[in-house]
GROMACS .gro file of C-alpha atoms in nm:
model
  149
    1UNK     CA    1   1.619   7.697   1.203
    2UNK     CA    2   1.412   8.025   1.190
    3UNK     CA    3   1.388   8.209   0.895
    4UNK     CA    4   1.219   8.543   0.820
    5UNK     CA    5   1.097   8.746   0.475
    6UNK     CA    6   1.196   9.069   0.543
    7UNK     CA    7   0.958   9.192   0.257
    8UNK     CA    8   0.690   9.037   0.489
    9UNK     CA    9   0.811   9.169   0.783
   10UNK     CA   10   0.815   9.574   0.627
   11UNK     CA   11   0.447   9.477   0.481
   12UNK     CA   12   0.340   9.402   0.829
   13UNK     CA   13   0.502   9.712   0.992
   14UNK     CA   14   0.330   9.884   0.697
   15UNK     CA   15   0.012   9.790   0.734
   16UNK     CA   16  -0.020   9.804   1.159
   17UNK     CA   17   0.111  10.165   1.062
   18UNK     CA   18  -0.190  10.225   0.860
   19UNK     CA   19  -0.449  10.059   1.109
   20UNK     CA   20  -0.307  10.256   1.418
   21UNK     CA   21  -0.376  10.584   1.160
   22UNK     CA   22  -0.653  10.496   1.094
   23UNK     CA   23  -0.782  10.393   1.469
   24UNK     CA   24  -0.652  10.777   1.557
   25UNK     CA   25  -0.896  10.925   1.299
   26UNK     CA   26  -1.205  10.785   1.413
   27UNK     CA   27  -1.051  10.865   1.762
   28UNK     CA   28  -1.018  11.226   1.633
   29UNK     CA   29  -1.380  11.227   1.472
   30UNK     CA   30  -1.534  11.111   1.754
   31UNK     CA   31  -1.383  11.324   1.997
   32UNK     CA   32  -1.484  11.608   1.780
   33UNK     CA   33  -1.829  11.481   1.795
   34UNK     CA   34  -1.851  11.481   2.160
   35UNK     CA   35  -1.671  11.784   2.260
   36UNK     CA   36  -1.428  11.576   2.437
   37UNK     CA   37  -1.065  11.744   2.429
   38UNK     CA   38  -0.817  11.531   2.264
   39UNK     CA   39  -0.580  11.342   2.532
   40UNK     CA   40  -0.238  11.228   2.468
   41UNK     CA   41  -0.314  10.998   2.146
   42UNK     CA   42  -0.435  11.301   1.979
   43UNK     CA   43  -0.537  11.158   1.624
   44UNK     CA   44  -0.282  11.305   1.332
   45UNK     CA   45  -0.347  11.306   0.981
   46UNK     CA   46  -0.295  11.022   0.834
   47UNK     CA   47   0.052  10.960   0.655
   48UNK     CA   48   0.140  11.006   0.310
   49UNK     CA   49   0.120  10.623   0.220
   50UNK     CA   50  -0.241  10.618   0.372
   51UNK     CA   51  -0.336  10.909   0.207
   52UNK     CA   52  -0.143  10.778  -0.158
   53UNK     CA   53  -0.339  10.456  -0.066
   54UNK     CA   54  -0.683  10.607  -0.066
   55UNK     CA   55  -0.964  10.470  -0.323
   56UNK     CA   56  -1.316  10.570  -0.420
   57UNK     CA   57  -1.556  10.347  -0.345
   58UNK     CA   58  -1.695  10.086  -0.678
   59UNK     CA   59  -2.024  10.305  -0.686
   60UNK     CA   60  -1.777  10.602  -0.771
   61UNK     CA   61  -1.541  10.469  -1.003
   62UNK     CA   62  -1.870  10.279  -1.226
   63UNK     CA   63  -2.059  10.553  -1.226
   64UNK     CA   64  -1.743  10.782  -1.349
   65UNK     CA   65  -1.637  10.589  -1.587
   66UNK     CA   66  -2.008  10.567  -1.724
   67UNK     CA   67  -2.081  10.882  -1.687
   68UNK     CA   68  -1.716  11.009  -1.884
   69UNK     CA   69  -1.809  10.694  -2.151
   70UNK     CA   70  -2.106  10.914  -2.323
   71UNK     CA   71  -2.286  10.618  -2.405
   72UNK     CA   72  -2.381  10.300  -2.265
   73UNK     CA   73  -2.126  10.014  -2.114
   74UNK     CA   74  -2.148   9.674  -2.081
   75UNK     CA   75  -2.000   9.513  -1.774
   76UNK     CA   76  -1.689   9.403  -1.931
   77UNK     CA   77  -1.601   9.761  -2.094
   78UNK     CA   78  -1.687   9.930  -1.751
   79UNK     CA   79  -1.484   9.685  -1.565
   80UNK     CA   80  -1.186   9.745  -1.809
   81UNK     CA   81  -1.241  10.118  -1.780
   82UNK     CA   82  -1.193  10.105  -1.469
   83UNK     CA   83  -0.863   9.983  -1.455
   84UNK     CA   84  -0.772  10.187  -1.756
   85UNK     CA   85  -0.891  10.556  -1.522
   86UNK     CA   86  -0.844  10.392  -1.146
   87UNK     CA   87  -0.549  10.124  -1.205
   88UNK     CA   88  -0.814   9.932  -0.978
   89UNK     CA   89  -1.005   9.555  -1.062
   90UNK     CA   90  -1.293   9.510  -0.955
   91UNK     CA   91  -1.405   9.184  -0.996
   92UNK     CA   92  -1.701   9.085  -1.218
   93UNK     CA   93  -1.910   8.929  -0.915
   94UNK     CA   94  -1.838   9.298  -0.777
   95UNK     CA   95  -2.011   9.466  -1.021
   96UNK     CA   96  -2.319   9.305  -1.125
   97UNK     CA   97  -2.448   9.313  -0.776
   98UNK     CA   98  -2.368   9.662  -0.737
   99UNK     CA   99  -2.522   9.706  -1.075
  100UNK     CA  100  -2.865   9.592  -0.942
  101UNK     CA  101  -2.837   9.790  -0.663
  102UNK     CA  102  -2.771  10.110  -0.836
  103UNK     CA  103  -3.077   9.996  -1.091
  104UNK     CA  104  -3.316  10.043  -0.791
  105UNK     CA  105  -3.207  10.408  -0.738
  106UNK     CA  106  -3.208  10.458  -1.060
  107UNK     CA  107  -2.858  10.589  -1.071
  108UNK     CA  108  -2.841  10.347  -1.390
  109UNK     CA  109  -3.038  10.211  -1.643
  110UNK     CA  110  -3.023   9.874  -1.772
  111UNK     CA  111  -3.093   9.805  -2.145
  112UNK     CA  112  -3.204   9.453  -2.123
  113UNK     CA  113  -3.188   9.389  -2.517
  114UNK     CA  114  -2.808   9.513  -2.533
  115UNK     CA  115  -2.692   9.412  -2.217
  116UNK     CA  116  -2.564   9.755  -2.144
  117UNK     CA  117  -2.605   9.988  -1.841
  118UNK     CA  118  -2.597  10.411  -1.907
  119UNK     CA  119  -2.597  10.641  -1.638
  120UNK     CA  120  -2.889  10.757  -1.418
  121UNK     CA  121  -3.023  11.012  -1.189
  122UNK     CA  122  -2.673  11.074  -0.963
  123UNK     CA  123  -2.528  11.341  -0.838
  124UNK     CA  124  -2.232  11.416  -1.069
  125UNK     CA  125  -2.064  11.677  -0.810
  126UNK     CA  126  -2.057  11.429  -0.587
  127UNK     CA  127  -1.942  11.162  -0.694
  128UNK     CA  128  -1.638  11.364  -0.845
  129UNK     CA  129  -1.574  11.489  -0.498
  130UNK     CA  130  -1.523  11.126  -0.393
  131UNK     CA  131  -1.295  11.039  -0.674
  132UNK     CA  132  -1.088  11.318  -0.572
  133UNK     CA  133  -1.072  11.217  -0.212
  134UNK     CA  134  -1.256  11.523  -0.106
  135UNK     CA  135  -1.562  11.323   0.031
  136UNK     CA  136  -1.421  11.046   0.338
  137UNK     CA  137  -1.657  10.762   0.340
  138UNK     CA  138  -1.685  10.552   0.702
  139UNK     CA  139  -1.607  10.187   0.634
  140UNK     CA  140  -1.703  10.024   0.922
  141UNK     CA  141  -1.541   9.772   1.160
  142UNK     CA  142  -1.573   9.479   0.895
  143UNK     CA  143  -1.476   9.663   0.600
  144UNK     CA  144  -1.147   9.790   0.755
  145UNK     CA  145  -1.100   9.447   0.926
  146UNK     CA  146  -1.087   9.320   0.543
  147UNK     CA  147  -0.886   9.634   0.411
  148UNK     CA  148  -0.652   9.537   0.679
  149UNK     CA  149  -0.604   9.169   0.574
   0.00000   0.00000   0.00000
């Protein structure tokens, strides 16, 4: 006996839907690039559930919510900010790294005695821009291989 979950199935049809618009974007972008004409697969905008589904990166949504907190965070406020202004977790072994990272540009400071992190050098603009989907970031193969999954 063969049995299927339809709510699986339409997930699955959902998400190959995505993939092939994405695939036709970067098909698009690099035809641009090269002057190439584009041939029958001409890439279309991507549909309304891709675009709905569209995130800013972590960098953008910790360094908005630290930057709209007007003081400084610590990891567990700015990780529950987050979902408060995104609806988006990020996990705690997420954002510590990234923290560190972010240190060395010094697009946040770390107040060792408090535990807290305030906001940096960044570019404000943006980083908006990104959080409003204005700015496209490429993820490459393995990021969109795990978006996909």
């Amino acid at each position: 006996m063969v049995t299927f979950d339809l709510d699986d199935l339409y997930r699955q049809r959902d998400e190959a839907a995505e993939l092939v618009d994405r695939l036709n974007g970067a098909i698009g972008v690099a035809e641009r690039m090269l002057g190439i004409a584009p041939g029958d697969g001409a890439a279309r905008p991507p549909s309304a559930a891709t675009a709905a589904k569209r995130r800013p990166t972590h960098r953008a949504m910790l360094l908005t919510v630290l930057g709209e907190a007007g003081g400084p965070l610590g990891v567990r406020s700015m990780i529950d900010a987050v979902k408060v202004r995104f609806d988006e977790t990020i996990p705690r072994t997420s954002v510590s790294p990234l923290l560190r990272k972010l240190a060395a540009k010094d697009e946040v400071a770390h107040d060792r005695d408090s535990g807290s992190w305030t906001l940096g050098r960044v570019d404000r603009a943006s980083v908006e821009k990104e959080v409003r989907g204005e700015v496209v970031r490429f993820r490459g193969p393995k990021t969109a291989k795990r978006e996909v999954a």
